XYZ file of N, CA and C in Angstrom:
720
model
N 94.366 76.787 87.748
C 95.117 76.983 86.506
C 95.984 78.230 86.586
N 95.473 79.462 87.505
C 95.951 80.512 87.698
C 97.469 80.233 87.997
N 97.310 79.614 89.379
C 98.540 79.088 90.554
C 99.447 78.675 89.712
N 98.765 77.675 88.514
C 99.728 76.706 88.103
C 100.596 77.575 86.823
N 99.621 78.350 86.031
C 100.785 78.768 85.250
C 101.648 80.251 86.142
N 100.963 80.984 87.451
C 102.250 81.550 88.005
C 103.592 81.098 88.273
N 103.121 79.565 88.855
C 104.258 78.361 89.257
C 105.162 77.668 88.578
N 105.039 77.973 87.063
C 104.918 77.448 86.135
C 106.948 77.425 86.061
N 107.045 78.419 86.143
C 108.485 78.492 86.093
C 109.243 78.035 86.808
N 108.683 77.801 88.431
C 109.266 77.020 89.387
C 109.371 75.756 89.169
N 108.328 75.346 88.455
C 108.906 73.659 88.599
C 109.488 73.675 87.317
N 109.626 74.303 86.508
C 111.433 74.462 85.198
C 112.345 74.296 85.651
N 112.741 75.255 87.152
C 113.992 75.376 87.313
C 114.461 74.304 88.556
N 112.940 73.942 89.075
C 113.787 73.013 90.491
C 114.336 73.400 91.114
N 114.893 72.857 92.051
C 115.850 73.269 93.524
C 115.062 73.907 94.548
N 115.116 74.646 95.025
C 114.740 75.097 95.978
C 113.237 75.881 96.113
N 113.388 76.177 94.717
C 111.839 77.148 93.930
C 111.029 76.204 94.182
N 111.304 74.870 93.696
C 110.109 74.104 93.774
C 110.009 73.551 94.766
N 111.182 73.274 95.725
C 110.809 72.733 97.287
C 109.739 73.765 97.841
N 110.061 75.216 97.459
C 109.088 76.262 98.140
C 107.762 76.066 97.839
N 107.624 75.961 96.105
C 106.128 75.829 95.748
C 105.322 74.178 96.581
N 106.114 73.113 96.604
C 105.648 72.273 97.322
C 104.990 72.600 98.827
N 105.757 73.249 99.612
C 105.297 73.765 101.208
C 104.197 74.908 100.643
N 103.991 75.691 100.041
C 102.889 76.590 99.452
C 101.837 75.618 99.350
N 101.885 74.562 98.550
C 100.864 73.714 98.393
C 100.314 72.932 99.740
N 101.759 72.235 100.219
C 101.155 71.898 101.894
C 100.265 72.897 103.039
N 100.782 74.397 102.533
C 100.137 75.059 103.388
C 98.996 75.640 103.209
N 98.869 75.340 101.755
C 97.484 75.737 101.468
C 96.072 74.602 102.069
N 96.704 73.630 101.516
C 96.173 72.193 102.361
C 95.641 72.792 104.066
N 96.825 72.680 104.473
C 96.282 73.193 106.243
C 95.702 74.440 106.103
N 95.580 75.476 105.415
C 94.881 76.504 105.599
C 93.355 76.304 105.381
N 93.241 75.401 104.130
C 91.518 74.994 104.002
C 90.990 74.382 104.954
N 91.769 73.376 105.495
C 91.472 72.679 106.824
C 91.114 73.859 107.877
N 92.352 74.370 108.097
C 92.142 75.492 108.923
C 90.386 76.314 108.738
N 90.326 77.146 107.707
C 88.979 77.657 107.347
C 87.940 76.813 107.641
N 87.937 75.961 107.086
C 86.725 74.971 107.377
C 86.213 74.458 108.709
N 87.408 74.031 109.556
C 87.085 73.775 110.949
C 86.599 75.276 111.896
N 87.511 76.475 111.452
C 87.254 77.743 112.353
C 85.749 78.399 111.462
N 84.911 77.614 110.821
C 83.767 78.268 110.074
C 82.978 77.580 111.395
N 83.033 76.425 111.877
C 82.169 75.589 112.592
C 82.670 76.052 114.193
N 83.600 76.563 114.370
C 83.748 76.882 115.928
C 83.792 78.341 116.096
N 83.659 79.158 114.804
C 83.481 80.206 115.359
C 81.949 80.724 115.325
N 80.875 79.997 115.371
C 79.433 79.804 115.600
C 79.315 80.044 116.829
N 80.055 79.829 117.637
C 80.443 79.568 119.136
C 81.194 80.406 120.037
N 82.386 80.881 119.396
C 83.677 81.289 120.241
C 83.752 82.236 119.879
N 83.859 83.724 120.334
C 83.891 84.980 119.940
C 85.553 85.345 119.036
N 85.621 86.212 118.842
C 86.979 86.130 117.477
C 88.269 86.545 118.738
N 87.905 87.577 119.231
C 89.635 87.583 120.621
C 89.714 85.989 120.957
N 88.707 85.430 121.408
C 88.899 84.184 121.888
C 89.720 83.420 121.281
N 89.033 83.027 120.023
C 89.470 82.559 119.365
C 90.963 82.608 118.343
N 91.041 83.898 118.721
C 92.494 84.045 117.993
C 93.912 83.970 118.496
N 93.141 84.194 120.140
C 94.181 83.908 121.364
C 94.810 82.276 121.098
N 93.611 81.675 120.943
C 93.715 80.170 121.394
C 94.581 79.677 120.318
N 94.284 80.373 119.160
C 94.586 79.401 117.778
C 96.032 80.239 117.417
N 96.606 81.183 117.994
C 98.017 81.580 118.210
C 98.521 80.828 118.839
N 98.148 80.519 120.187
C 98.858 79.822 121.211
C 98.990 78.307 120.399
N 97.830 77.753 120.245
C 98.480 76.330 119.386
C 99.576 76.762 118.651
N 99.454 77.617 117.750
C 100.493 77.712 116.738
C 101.637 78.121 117.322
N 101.854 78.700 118.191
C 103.405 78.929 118.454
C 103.303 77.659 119.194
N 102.825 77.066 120.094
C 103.529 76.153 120.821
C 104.018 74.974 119.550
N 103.637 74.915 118.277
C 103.900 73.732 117.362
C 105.250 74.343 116.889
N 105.359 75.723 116.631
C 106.597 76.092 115.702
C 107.330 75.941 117.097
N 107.173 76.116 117.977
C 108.071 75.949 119.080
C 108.639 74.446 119.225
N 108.213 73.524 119.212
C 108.450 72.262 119.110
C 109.073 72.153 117.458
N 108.669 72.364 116.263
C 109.866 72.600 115.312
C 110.501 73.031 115.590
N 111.141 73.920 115.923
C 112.703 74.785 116.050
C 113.340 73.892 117.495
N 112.514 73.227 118.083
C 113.561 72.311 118.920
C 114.230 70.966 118.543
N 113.487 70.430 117.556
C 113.451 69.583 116.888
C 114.647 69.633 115.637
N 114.491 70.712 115.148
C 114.941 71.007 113.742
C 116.324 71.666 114.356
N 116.543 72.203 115.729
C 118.017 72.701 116.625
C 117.806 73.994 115.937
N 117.142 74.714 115.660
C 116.912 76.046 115.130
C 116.753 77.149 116.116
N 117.625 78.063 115.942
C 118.171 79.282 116.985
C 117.100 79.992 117.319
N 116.788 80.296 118.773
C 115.515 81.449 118.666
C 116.397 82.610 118.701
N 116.844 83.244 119.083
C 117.916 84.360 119.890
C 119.320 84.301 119.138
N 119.904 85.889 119.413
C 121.233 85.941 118.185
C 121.062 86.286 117.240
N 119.834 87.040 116.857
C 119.233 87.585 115.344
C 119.848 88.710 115.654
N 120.325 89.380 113.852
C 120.544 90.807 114.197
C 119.285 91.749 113.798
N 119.159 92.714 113.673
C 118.384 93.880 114.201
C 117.168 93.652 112.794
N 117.847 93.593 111.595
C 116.895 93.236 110.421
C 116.080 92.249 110.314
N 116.384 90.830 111.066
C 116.086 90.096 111.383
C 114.953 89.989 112.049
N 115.180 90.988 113.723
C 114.574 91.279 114.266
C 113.381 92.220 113.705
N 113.335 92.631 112.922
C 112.464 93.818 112.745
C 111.474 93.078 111.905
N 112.252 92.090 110.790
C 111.081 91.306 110.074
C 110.249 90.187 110.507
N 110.935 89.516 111.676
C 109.898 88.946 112.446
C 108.737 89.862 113.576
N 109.366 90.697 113.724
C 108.215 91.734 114.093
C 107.236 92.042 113.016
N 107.622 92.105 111.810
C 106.579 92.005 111.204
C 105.296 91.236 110.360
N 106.276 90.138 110.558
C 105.482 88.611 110.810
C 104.720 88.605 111.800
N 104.974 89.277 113.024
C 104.240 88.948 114.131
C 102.850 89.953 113.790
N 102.613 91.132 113.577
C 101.736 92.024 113.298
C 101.131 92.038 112.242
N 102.049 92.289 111.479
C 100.850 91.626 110.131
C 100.424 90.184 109.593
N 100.710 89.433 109.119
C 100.217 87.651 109.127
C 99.557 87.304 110.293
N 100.182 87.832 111.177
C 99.324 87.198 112.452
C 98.494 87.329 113.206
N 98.890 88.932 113.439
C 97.438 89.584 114.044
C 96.389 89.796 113.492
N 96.963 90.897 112.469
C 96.353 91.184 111.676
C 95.683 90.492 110.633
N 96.196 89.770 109.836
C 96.024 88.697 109.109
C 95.034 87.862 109.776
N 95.576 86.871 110.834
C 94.674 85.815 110.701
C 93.469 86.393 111.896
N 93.771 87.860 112.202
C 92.637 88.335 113.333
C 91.486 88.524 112.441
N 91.740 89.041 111.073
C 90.903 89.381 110.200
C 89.938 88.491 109.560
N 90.719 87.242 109.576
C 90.466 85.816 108.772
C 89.172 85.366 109.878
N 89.559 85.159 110.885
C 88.642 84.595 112.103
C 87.375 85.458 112.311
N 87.880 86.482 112.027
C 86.512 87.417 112.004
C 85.421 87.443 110.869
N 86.516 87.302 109.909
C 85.352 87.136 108.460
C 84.399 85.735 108.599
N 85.465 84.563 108.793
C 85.084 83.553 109.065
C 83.719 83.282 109.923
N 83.228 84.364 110.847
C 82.043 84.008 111.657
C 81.231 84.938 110.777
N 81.235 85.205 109.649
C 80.094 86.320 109.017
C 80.223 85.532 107.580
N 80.825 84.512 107.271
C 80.835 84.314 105.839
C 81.422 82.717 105.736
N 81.449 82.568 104.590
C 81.453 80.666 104.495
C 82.999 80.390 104.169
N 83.279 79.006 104.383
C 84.799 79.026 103.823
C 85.344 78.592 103.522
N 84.367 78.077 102.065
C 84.893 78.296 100.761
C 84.692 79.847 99.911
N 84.122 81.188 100.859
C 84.419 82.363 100.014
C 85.449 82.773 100.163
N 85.668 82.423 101.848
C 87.126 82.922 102.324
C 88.566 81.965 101.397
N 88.841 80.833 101.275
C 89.442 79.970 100.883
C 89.634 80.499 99.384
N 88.404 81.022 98.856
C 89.008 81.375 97.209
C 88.914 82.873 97.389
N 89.140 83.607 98.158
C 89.859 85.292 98.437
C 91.253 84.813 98.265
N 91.595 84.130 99.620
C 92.794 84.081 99.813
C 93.898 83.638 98.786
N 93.701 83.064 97.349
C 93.805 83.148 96.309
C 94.846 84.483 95.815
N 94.146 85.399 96.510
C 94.579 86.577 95.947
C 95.997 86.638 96.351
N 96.239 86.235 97.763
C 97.753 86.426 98.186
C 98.365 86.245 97.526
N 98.421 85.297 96.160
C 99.927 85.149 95.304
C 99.649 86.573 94.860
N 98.750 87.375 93.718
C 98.914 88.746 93.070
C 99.545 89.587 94.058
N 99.000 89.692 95.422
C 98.800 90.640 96.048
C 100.614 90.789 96.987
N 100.736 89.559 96.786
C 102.287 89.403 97.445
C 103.694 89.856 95.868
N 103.044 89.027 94.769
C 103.975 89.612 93.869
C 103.989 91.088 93.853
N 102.534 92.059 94.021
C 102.896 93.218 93.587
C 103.795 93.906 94.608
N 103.084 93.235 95.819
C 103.978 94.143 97.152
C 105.809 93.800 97.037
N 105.841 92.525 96.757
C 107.446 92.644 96.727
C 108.377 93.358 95.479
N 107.065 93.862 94.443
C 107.720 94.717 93.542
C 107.891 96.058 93.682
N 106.428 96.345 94.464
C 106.668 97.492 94.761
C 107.300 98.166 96.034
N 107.536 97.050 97.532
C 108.687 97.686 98.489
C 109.670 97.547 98.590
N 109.975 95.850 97.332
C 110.801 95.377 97.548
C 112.202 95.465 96.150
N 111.394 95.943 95.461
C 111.973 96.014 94.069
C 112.021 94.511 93.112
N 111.599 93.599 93.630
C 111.604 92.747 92.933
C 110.960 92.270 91.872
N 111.569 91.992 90.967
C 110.906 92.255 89.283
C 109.663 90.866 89.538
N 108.618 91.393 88.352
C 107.878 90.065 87.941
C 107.703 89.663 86.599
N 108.086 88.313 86.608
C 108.479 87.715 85.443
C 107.376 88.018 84.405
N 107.707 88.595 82.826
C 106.451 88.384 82.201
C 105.695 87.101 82.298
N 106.246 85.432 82.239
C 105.351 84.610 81.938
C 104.449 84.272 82.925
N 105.033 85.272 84.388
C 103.822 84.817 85.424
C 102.745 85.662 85.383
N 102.828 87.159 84.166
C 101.889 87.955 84.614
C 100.580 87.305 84.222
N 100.146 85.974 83.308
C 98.723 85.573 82.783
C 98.645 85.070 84.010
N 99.172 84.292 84.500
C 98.559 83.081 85.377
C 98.005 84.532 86.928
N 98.993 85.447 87.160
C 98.596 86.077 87.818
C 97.146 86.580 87.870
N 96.800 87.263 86.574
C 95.765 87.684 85.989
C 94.348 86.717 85.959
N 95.130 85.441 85.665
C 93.848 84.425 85.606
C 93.000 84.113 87.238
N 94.336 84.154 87.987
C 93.886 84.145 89.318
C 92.837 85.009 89.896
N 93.317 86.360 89.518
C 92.394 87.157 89.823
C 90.765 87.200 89.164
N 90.982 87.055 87.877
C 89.668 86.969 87.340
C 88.525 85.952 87.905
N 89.263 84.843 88.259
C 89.200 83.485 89.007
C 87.931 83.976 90.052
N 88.874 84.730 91.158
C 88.151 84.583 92.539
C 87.327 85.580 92.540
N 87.134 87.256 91.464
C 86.482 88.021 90.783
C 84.650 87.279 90.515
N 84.662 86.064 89.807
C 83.914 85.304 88.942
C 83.297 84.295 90.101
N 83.970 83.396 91.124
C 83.124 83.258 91.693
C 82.658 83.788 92.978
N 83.555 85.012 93.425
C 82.978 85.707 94.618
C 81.703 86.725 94.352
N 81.544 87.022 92.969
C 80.043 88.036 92.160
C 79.497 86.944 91.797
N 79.620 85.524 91.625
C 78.730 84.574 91.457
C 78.106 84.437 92.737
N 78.681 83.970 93.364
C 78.320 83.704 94.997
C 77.637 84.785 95.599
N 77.728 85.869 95.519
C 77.289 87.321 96.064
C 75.153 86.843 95.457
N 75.872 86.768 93.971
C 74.073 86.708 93.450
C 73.329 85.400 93.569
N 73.904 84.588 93.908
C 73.209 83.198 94.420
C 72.466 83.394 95.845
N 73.760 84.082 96.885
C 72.920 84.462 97.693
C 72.116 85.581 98.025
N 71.776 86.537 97.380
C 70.663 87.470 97.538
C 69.471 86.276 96.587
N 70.020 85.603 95.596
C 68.484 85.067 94.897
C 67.883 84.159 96.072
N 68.434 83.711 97.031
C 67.906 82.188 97.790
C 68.013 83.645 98.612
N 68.233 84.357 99.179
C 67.355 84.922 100.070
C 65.948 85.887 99.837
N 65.924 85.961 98.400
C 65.121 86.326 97.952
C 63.470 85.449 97.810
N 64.583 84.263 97.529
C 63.607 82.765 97.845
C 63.164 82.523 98.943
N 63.557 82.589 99.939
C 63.160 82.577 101.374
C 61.781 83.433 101.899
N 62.201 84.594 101.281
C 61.185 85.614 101.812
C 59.837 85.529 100.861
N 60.039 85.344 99.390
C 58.557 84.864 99.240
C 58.111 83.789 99.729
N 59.174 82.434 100.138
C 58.570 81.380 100.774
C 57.595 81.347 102.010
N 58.261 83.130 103.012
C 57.266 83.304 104.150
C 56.278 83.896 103.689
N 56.078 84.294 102.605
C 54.735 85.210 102.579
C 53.799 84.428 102.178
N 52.657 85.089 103.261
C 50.829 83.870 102.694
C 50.723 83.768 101.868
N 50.354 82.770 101.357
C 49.841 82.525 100.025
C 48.652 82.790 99.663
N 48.111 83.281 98.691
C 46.683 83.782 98.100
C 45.864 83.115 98.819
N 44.845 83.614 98.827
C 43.392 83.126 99.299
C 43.166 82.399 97.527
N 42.663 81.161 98.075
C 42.757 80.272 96.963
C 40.618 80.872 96.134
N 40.658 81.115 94.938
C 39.381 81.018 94.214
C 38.801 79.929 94.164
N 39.196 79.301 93.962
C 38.770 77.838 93.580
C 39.149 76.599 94.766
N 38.528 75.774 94.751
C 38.917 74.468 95.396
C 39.786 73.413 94.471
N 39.559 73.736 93.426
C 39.948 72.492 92.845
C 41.204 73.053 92.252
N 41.548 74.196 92.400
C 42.432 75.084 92.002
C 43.859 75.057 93.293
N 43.523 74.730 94.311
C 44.632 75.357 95.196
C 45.148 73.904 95.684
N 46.424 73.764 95.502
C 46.919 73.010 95.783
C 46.613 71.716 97.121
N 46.927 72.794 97.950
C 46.623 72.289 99.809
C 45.388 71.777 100.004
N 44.232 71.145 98.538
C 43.611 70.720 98.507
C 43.820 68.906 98.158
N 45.560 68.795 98.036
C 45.800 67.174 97.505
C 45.912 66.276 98.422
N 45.811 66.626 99.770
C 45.778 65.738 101.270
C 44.396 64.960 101.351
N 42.816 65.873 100.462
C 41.846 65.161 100.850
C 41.739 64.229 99.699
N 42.705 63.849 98.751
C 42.307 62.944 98.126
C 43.643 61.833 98.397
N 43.761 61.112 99.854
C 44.138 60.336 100.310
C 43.271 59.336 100.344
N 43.306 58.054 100.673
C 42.687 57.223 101.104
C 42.310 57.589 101.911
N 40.972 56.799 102.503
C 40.562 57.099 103.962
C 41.115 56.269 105.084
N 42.097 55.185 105.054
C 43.056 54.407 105.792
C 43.995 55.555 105.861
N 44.309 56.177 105.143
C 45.570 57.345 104.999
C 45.354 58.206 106.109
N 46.640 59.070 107.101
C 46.652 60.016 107.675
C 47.693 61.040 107.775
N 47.505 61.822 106.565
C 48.485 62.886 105.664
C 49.080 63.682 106.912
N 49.984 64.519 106.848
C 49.806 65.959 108.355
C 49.571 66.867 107.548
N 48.996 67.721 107.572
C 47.633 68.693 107.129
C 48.284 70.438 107.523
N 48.641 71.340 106.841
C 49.459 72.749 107.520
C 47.945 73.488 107.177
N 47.714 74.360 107.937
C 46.368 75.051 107.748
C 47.033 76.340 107.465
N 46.930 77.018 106.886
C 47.502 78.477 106.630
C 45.966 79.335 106.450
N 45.811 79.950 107.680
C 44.678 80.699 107.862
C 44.598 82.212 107.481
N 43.343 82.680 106.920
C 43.751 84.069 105.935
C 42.525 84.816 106.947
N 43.006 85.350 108.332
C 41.707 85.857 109.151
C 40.549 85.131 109.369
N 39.274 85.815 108.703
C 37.982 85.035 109.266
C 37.653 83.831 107.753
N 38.625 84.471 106.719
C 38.482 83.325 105.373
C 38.435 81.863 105.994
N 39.542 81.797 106.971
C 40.254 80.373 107.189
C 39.198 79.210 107.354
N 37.561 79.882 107.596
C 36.761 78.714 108.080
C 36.101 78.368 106.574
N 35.942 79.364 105.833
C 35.750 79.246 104.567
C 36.992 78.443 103.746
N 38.204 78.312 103.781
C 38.930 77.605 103.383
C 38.791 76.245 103.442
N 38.336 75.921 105.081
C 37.757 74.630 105.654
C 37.421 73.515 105.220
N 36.125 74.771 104.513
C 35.112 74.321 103.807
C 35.845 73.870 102.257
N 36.133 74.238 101.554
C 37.122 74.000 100.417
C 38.140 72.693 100.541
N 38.587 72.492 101.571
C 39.297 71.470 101.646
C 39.168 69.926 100.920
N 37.282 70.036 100.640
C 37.352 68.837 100.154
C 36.805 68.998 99.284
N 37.581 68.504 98.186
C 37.095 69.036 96.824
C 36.066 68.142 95.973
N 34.701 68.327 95.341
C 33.670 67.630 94.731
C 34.084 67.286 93.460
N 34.123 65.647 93.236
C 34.173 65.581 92.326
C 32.973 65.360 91.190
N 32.784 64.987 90.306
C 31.875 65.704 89.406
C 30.660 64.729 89.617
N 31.364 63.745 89.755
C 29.816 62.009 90.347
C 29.136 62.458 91.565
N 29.657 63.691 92.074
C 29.286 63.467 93.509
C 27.916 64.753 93.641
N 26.870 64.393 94.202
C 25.975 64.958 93.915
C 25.429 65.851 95.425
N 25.160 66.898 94.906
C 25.041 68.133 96.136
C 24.716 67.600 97.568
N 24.802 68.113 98.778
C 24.317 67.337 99.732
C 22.994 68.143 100.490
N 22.044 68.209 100.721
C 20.773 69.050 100.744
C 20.591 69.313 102.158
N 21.505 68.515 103.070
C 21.887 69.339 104.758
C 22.649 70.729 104.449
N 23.257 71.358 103.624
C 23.740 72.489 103.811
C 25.280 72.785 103.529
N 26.099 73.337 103.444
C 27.486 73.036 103.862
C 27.639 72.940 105.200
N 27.282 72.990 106.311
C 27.254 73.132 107.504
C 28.037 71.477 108.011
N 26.498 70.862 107.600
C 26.134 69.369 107.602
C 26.998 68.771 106.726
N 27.645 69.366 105.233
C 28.256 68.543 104.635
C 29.706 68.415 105.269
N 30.187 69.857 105.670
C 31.654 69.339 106.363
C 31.895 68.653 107.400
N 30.712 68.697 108.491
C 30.652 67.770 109.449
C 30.595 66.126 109.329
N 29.838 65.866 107.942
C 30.217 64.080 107.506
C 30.799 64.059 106.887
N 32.225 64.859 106.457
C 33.214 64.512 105.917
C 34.138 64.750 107.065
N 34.208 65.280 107.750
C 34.636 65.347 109.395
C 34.697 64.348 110.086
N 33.568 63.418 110.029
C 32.998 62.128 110.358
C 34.036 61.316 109.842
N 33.546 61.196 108.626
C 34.411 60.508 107.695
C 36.115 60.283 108.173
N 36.941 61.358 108.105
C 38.229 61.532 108.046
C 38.587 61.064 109.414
């Protein structure tokens, strides 16, 4: 909604504004693609590697556009020259060296809604090196953007400390159970006896043989057994 009311004016006026906002949209398209595939190969491929490789595709494709399209490499004058130098260092190195790197430490859809930010972050810079004014009606949509990726990058931040928070009580032992009829990891012995459950023993030191013993829980018809517990877990041993 952000994008759309920044954009908002471009598709008013048409022509060329909105041919631009269209390729913005195409390139946002290949950029998610982009993120998503370099989340799964950079598991693998260290980030120089990888940034070597995924330059080289890319120029060899714009290279094949500009042959295609009869588009001049050479014959630029000096301004020219200087701003594709800076295409080359910042967007590219820098930029997508940064991107590939985050990308192996983080997911990407966090990266995908950062990058969000480039519309604010490009209006302010061309106002402020470039002098170029910004329209009041784009400053909400600007604003919304930001609040946008603000809302779910501190959402996302606390989802994942809670599930890693979840994790780590998930490793820790669980109580030494009081009761038998009380602890869960007691619902395997009331299978059938055709039944053959898989059984996790979570042993608490020298308790664990005493747990053993607990495993099978008495129900109230069932009347003491006068061999001992010794004898009783052994014919339910039998039994199983």
């Amino acid at each position: 909604m952000g994008a759309a009311a920044a954009g908002g004016l471009d598709i008013r006026s048409g022509g060329t504004a909105l041919l631009g906002d269209l390729l913005a949209l195409v390139g946002a398209v290949a950029q998610a693609g982009y993120t998503a595939l370099s989340e799964r190969s950079r598991a693998d491929v260290s980030t120089p590697l990888y940034s070597t490789f995924t330059s080289l595709v890319c120029g060899v494709e714009l290279l094949a556009v500009c042959q295609l399209a009869h588009i001049p490499l050479t014959g630029f004058d000096r301004s020219t020259q200087l701003s594709l130098l800076g295409l080359l260092v910042l967007p590219q190195i820098l930029g997508l060296g940064s991107l590939n790197f985050a990308l192996g430490r983080t997911s990407a859809t966090t990266m995908s809604v950062l990058l969000l930010l480039e519309t604010p972050v490009a209006a302010l810079a061309a106002w402020w090196f470039m002098g170029q004014g910004i329209k009041p009606a784009t400053v909400p949509g600007l604003l919304l953007i930001i609040v946008g990726v603000t809302v779910v990058v501190t959402s996302g931040v606390a989802e994942q400390a809670a599930a890693q928070q979840g994790r780590q009580h998930s490793t820790e032992t669980p109580p030494y159970p009081d009761s038998a009829r009380q602890d869960p990891r007691v619902d395997w012995a009331r299978y059938p006896r055709d039944e053959s459950p898989t059984v996790t023993l979570i042993y608490h030191g020298a308790g664990s043989f005493d747990t053993l013993l607990l495993r099978m829980p008495r129900t109230e018809e069932e009347e003491p057994n006068p061999d001992g517990p010794a004898e009783a877990w052994a014919d339910r041993s039998r039994q199983r």
